[in-house]
C-alpha positions as CSV (number, residue, x, y, z in Angstrom):
1,M,11.4,5.2,-5.1
2,V,15.1,5.2,-5.7
3,L,15.8,3.8,-2.3
4,T,13.1,1.1,-2.8
5,F,15.0,0.0,-6.0
6,L,18.2,-0.1,-4.0
7,I,16.7,-2.0,-1.2
8,Y,15.6,-4.8,-3.5
9,R,18.9,-4.8,-5.3
10,I,20.9,-5.2,-2.1
11,A,18.4,-7.8,-0.9
12,N,19.0,-9.9,-4.0
13,Q,22.8,-9.4,-3.7
14,K,23.1,-10.3,0.0
15,L,20.4,-12.9,0.5
16,S,20.1,-16.5,-0.9
17,D,17.4,-17.3,-3.4
18,I,15.3,-18.6,-0.5
19,G,16.2,-15.6,1.6
20,F,15.2,-13.2,-1.2
21,S,11.8,-14.9,-1.6
22,E,11.3,-14.8,2.2
23,Y,12.0,-11.1,2.1
24,N,9.6,-10.4,-0.8
25,I,6.9,-12.4,1.0
26,F,7.5,-10.5,4.2
27,R,7.0,-7.2,2.4
28,R,3.8,-8.5,0.8
29,T,2.5,-9.8,4.1
30,N,3.2,-6.5,5.8
31,S,1.2,-4.7,3.1
32,L,-1.7,-7.2,3.4
33,I,-2.2,-6.8,7.1
34,L,-1.7,-3.0,7.3
35,P,-5.2,-2.0,6.0
36,L,-6.9,-4.1,8.7
37,L,-4.8,-2.3,11.3
38,M,-5.4,1.2,9.8
39,I,-9.3,1.0,10.0
40,G,-9.5,3.6,7.3
41,L,-7.6,6.3,9.2
42,G,-4.9,6.6,6.5
43,V,-7.5,8.4,4.3
44,A,-9.7,9.9,7.1
45,V,-6.9,11.8,9.0
46,P,-5.5,13.9,6.0
47,R,-9.0,14.5,4.7
48,F,-10.4,16.0,7.9
49,V,-7.2,17.7,9.0
50,S,-7.2,19.6,5.6
51,M,-10.9,20.5,6.0
52,D,-10.4,21.9,9.6
53,S,-6.8,22.9,10.0
54,K,-7.2,24.0,13.6
55,R,-8.5,20.7,14.8
56,N,-5.1,19.1,15.7
57,T,-6.6,16.5,18.0
58,F,-7.2,14.3,15.0
59,F,-3.6,13.3,15.3
60,L,-3.7,12.0,18.9
61,T,-7.1,10.3,18.2
62,G,-5.6,8.5,15.3
63,I,-2.6,7.4,17.3
64,I,-4.8,6.0,20.1
65,W,-7.0,4.1,17.6
66,I,-3.9,2.6,15.9
67,S,-2.7,1.5,19.3
68,I,-6.0,-0.3,20.0
69,S,-6.1,-1.8,16.6
70,S,-2.5,-3.0,17.0
71,I,-3.3,-4.9,20.2
72,I,-6.2,-6.7,18.5
73,I,-4.0,-7.6,15.4
74,L,-1.1,-8.9,17.6
75,L,-3.4,-11.0,19.8
76,T,-5.1,-12.5,16.6
77,I,-1.6,-13.4,15.2
78,L,-0.5,-15.0,18.5
79,I,-3.7,-17.0,18.7
80,G,-3.5,-18.3,15.1
81,I,0.2,-18.3,14.8
82,D,0.4,-21.8,13.2
83,F,-2.2,-20.9,10.6
84,F,-0.7,-17.6,9.6
85,S,2.8,-19.1,9.4
86,F,1.6,-21.8,7.1
87,F,-0.6,-19.5,5.0
88,F,2.0,-16.8,4.4
89,Y,5.1,-18.9,4.1
90,G,3.8,-22.4,3.5
91,D,5.6,-23.7,6.6
92,I,4.8,-23.5,10.4
93,D,8.5,-22.9,11.0
94,Y,8.1,-19.2,10.2
95,K,6.3,-18.3,13.5
96,V,8.9,-15.7,14.6
97,H,8.8,-14.0,11.2
98,I,5.0,-13.6,11.5
99,I,5.1,-12.3,15.1
100,L,7.8,-9.7,14.1
101,I,5.7,-8.7,11.0
102,G,2.8,-8.0,13.4
103,F,4.9,-5.6,15.4
104,L,6.3,-4.0,12.2
105,V,2.8,-3.5,10.9
106,M,1.9,-1.6,14.1
107,T,4.8,0.7,13.4
108,F,3.7,1.3,9.9
109,G,0.3,2.3,11.3
110,F,1.9,5.0,13.5
111,H,3.9,6.2,10.5
112,S,0.7,6.4,8.4
113,I,-1.0,8.6,11.0
114,I,2.1,10.9,11.2
115,Y,2.4,11.1,7.4
116,G,-1.4,11.7,7.0
117,F,-1.5,14.4,9.6
118,L,1.4,16.3,8.0
119,R,-0.2,15.9,4.6
120,G,-3.4,17.4,5.9
121,K,-1.4,20.3,7.3
122,H,0.2,20.7,3.8
123,K,3.6,20.2,5.5
124,L,4.8,18.2,2.4
125,Y,8.5,18.9,2.9
126,F,8.5,17.5,6.5
127,S,6.2,14.6,5.6
128,N,8.4,13.5,2.7
129,I,11.5,13.6,4.9
130,I,9.7,11.3,7.4
131,Q,8.6,9.0,4.5
132,V,12.2,8.8,3.1
133,I,13.6,7.9,6.5
134,N,11.0,5.3,7.5
135,I,10.2,3.7,4.2
136,G,13.5,4.2,2.4
137,F,16.6,4.8,4.5
138,I,15.8,2.4,7.5
139,P,15.0,-0.7,5.3
140,F,18.1,0.0,3.3
141,F,20.4,0.6,6.3
142,V,19.5,-2.7,8.1
143,F,21.1,-4.8,5.3
144,F,24.5,-3.4,6.3
145,I,23.9,-4.8,9.9
146,T,22.6,-8.3,9.2
147,E,21.8,-10.7,6.3
148,K,19.2,-12.8,8.2
149,V,15.6,-12.0,7.2
150,V,14.2,-12.5,10.7
151,E,16.8,-10.0,12.1
152,I,16.1,-7.6,9.2
153,I,12.5,-7.5,10.2
154,F,13.3,-7.0,13.9
155,L,15.8,-4.1,13.1
156,N,13.2,-2.5,10.8
157,F,10.7,-2.5,13.7
158,I,13.1,-1.2,16.3
159,L,14.5,1.7,14.2
160,M,11.1,2.7,12.6
161,F,9.3,2.5,16.0
162,S,12.0,4.8,17.5
163,S,11.6,7.2,14.6
164,C,7.8,7.4,15.0
165,I,8.1,8.0,18.8
166,I,10.4,10.9,18.3
167,V,8.3,12.5,15.5
168,S,5.1,12.0,17.5
169,I,6.6,13.8,20.5
170,I,7.7,16.7,18.2
171,I,4.2,17.0,16.7
172,L,2.4,16.9,20.1
173,F,4.6,19.7,21.4
174,K,4.7,21.8,18.2
175,F,0.9,21.8,17.8
176,K,0.2,21.8,21.6
177,I,-2.0,18.7,21.4
178,K,-3.4,17.3,24.6
179,F,-5.8,14.5,25.4
180,V,-9.3,15.7,26.1
181,K,-12.0,13.1,26.5
182,N,-14.7,15.0,24.6
183,D,-12.4,15.8,21.8
184,F,-11.4,12.2,21.5
185,I,-15.0,11.0,21.4
186,N,-16.0,13.6,18.8
187,D,-12.9,13.0,16.7
188,S,-13.5,9.3,16.8
189,K,-17.0,9.6,15.6
190,I,-15.9,11.7,12.6
191,L,-12.8,9.6,11.7
192,L,-14.4,6.1,12.2
193,K,-17.6,7.0,10.5
194,F,-15.6,7.9,7.4
195,G,-12.8,5.4,7.8
196,L,-14.4,2.1,8.9
197,P,-16.5,1.7,5.7
198,R,-13.1,2.0,3.8
199,V,-11.4,-0.8,5.7
200,I,-13.0,-3.5,3.4
201,G,-11.7,-1.5,0.4
202,D,-8.2,-1.1,1.8
203,F,-8.0,-4.7,2.6
204,A,-9.4,-5.7,-0.8
205,L,-6.7,-3.6,-2.5
206,L,-3.9,-5.1,-0.5
207,A,-5.4,-8.5,-1.0
208,L,-5.2,-7.9,-4.8
209,L,-1.6,-6.8,-4.3
210,S,-0.7,-9.9,-2.2
211,L,-2.9,-12.9,-3.0
212,P,-1.2,-13.9,-6.3
213,T,1.9,-14.6,-4.3
214,Y,0.1,-16.8,-1.7
215,I,-2.1,-18.5,-4.4
216,I,1.0,-19.6,-6.4
217,L,2.8,-20.6,-3.2
218,N,-0.1,-22.8,-2.0
219,L,-1.0,-24.3,-5.4
220,N,2.6,-24.9,-6.7
221,K,4.5,-25.3,-3.3
222,N,7.3,-23.2,-4.9
223,L,8.7,-20.5,-2.6
224,I,11.1,-19.3,-5.4
225,F,8.3,-18.7,-7.9
226,A,6.1,-17.1,-5.2
227,G,9.0,-14.8,-4.3
228,D,9.5,-13.9,-8.0
229,I,5.8,-13.0,-8.4
230,A,5.9,-11.0,-5.2
231,Y,8.8,-9.0,-6.7
232,G,6.8,-8.5,-9.9
233,I,3.9,-7.1,-7.8
234,T,6.5,-4.9,-6.1
235,L,7.4,-3.4,-9.5
236,L,3.7,-2.8,-10.1
237,N,3.6,-1.0,-6.8
238,L,6.5,1.1,-7.9
239,F,4.5,2.1,-11.0
240,G,1.8,3.2,-8.6
241,A,4.4,4.9,-6.3
242,F,5.5,7.0,-9.2
243,F,2.1,8.6,-9.3
244,S,1.3,8.4,-5.5
245,P,2.7,11.9,-4.8
246,L,0.0,13.3,-7.1
247,S,-2.7,11.1,-5.4
248,I,-1.5,12.2,-2.0
249,V,-1.7,15.9,-2.8
250,L,-5.0,15.5,-4.6
251,L,-7.1,14.3,-1.7
252,P,-6.7,17.4,0.6
253,E,-6.5,19.6,-2.5
254,I,-9.8,18.4,-4.0
255,S,-11.5,18.5,-0.6
256,K,-10.5,22.2,-0.3
257,F,-11.7,23.0,-3.9
258,L,-15.1,21.4,-3.0
259,I,-15.4,23.6,0.1
260,N,-14.6,26.7,-2.0
261,K,-16.8,25.4,-4.9
262,D,-14.0,25.6,-7.4
263,F,-15.6,22.9,-9.6
264,N,-13.9,24.0,-12.8
265,I,-10.5,23.5,-11.3
266,I,-11.5,20.0,-10.3
267,K,-12.6,19.2,-13.8
268,K,-9.3,20.5,-15.3
269,R,-7.4,18.4,-12.7
270,F,-9.3,15.3,-13.7
271,R,-8.7,15.7,-17.5
272,T,-5.0,16.6,-17.1
273,F,-4.1,13.8,-14.7
274,F,-6.1,11.2,-16.6
275,I,-4.4,11.9,-19.9
276,V,-0.9,12.5,-18.5
277,S,-0.9,9.4,-16.3
278,L,-1.9,7.1,-19.1
279,L,0.8,8.5,-21.5
280,I,3.5,8.2,-18.8
281,T,2.4,4.6,-17.9
282,L,2.5,3.6,-21.6
283,I,6.0,5.0,-22.0
284,L,7.2,3.3,-18.8
285,Y,5.7,0.0,-19.7
286,L,7.1,-0.1,-23.2
287,I,10.6,0.8,-21.8
288,F,10.3,-2.1,-19.3
289,F,8.9,-4.6,-21.9
290,F,11.7,-4.0,-24.5
291,F,14.5,-3.7,-22.0
292,T,13.4,-6.1,-19.2
293,D,16.7,-8.0,-18.9
294,F,18.8,-4.8,-18.7
295,I,16.4,-3.2,-16.2
296,L,16.2,-6.3,-13.9
297,T,20.0,-6.6,-14.1
298,F,20.3,-3.0,-13.0
299,L,17.7,-3.4,-10.2
300,L,18.8,-6.9,-8.9
301,G,22.2,-7.6,-10.3
302,D,23.2,-10.5,-12.6
303,N,22.0,-13.3,-10.3
304,Y,18.2,-12.8,-10.5
305,N,15.9,-15.7,-11.3
306,I,15.1,-15.9,-15.0
307,S,11.4,-16.5,-14.2
308,I,11.1,-12.9,-13.0
309,I,11.4,-11.7,-16.6
310,K,8.2,-13.4,-17.8
311,F,6.3,-12.9,-14.5
312,S,7.0,-9.2,-14.3
313,Q,6.2,-8.5,-18.0
314,I,2.7,-10.0,-17.5
315,I,2.1,-8.4,-14.1
316,L,3.1,-4.9,-15.3
317,S,0.6,-5.0,-18.1
318,A,-1.9,-4.4,-15.3
319,S,-0.2,-1.0,-14.6
320,F,-2.6,0.9,-16.8
321,G,-5.7,0.0,-14.7
322,Y,-3.7,0.2,-11.5
323,V,-2.4,3.7,-12.2
324,L,-5.9,4.9,-13.2
325,Y,-7.1,3.8,-9.9
326,I,-4.2,5.4,-7.9
327,I,-4.8,8.7,-9.6
328,L,-8.6,8.9,-9.6
329,R,-9.4,7.3,-6.2
330,S,-8.7,10.6,-4.5
331,F,-11.4,12.3,-6.5
332,L,-14.0,9.8,-5.4
333,D,-12.8,9.9,-1.7
334,A,-13.0,13.7,-1.8
335,I,-16.3,14.1,-3.6
336,Y,-18.2,11.2,-1.9
337,F,-18.6,10.5,1.8
338,K,-19.8,7.0,0.7
339,A,-16.9,4.5,0.3
340,N,-17.3,4.1,-3.5
341,N,-13.6,2.9,-3.8
342,S,-14.2,0.2,-1.2
343,I,-17.2,-1.1,-3.1
344,N,-15.3,-1.2,-6.4
345,L,-12.3,-2.9,-4.8
346,L,-14.5,-5.6,-3.2
347,I,-16.3,-6.3,-6.5
348,I,-12.9,-6.6,-8.3
349,L,-11.5,-8.9,-5.6
350,M,-14.6,-11.2,-6.0
351,I,-14.0,-11.3,-9.7
352,Y,-10.4,-12.2,-9.3
353,L,-11.1,-14.9,-6.7
354,T,-13.8,-16.3,-9.1
355,L,-11.2,-16.5,-11.9
356,V,-8.8,-18.2,-9.4
357,F,-11.5,-20.7,-8.4
358,I,-12.1,-21.6,-12.1
359,G,-8.3,-22.0,-12.7
360,K,-7.9,-24.2,-9.7
361,N,-10.7,-26.6,-10.8
362,F,-9.4,-26.8,-14.4
363,K,-5.7,-27.0,-13.2
364,F,-4.5,-24.1,-15.3
365,T,-0.9,-22.9,-15.4
366,I,0.7,-20.0,-13.5
367,D,0.2,-17.8,-16.6
368,Y,-3.6,-18.1,-16.3
369,Y,-3.5,-16.8,-12.7
370,L,-1.3,-13.9,-13.7
371,Y,-3.5,-12.9,-16.7
372,S,-6.6,-13.2,-14.4
373,Y,-4.9,-10.7,-12.2
374,V,-4.2,-8.3,-15.1
375,I,-7.9,-8.5,-16.2
376,S,-9.0,-7.7,-12.7
377,L,-6.9,-4.7,-12.1
378,S,-7.7,-3.4,-15.6
379,L,-11.4,-3.6,-14.7
380,L,-10.7,-1.7,-11.5
381,G,-9.2,1.2,-13.5
382,L,-12.1,1.3,-15.9
383,I,-14.7,1.3,-13.1
384,T,-12.9,4.1,-11.2
385,L,-12.6,6.2,-14.4
386,Y,-16.3,5.8,-15.2
387,Q,-17.4,6.7,-11.7
388,T,-15.1,9.7,-11.4
389,N,-16.3,11.0,-14.7
390,I,-19.9,10.8,-13.6
391,A,-19.2,12.3,-10.2
392,I,-17.4,15.3,-11.7
393,K,-20.1,15.9,-14.3
394,K,-22.6,16.3,-11.4
395,L,-20.6,19.0,-9.7
396,K,-22.4,22.3,-10.1
């Protein structure tokens, strides 16, 4: 998290207003495409590795499927390059950016399999080191090499891809993983049966975390405002990232408790995390709301766009619902084989798009779209809370 703050601060310092907006949109676009490439394996791999610790072939199967998925994504981007360039950046002159984002998303896919496998193995120290290097240090380091956004994306890809190759080789040798056709087929059936139904949900979540940027960009034709909103959503993501380590640990942990029928421990975990997460979120939000200018100056420096203050305050009011979802989704994924989170996310996305459609027809202001976003994420948190409570009460 600290490195993420530093990354955005140095980006704002080194890039122009347009460059900073381009960088924010690049980060949002990367996040939007990633769930399509992951085909649900980001959840499936750690879940099943934790349930069967001797079945190390899940790692190689995941890497192979990410490779296949990457080829499909890259071909799709190349075929529709003009459309994607205009949709994501509002201009067809960003073709190179989009192609490079496609390659970088592929690398994030490999990283997710590595990270998920190590989580499932409960190698949290090793997995966190990989996370810091790939998600924190590399994006931070490239700003000291170049200040051109397209080159920043390219260097991110090269360095992160190299890191993933090295770590993958280490894992293959350490756990003595070899390709066996029957293992690949059996692993694929298990992982894809669980993961594929969750693709829609993963995409719906990342759409919720990305669409406000593109909606404002296409309706107002203002790259600066779109970039500011993208940064506001990044701050919301950081609220979620504050609680993500708990969510990451909970999925394999709850899965293990279910196997051992330790239902009382699950119920205690639910009550504790629900209360504590809301209290911490309230404290963090109040601190940000009353000290917004000071915090943004600390994060971005003195030359940030003034519109970020208002946009970020509105967007972060959605943090209560978003944090509830981040914490409680692991309970639902562990308890149910059915993709309940995906269904919830799809419903919320439809609600948000309906509100956007209404706003477009009545030509409402930017504030309307942001408050529609807050309402949608708040509903997501409440639905997840309700379903988790019901699921845990049924455990006997």
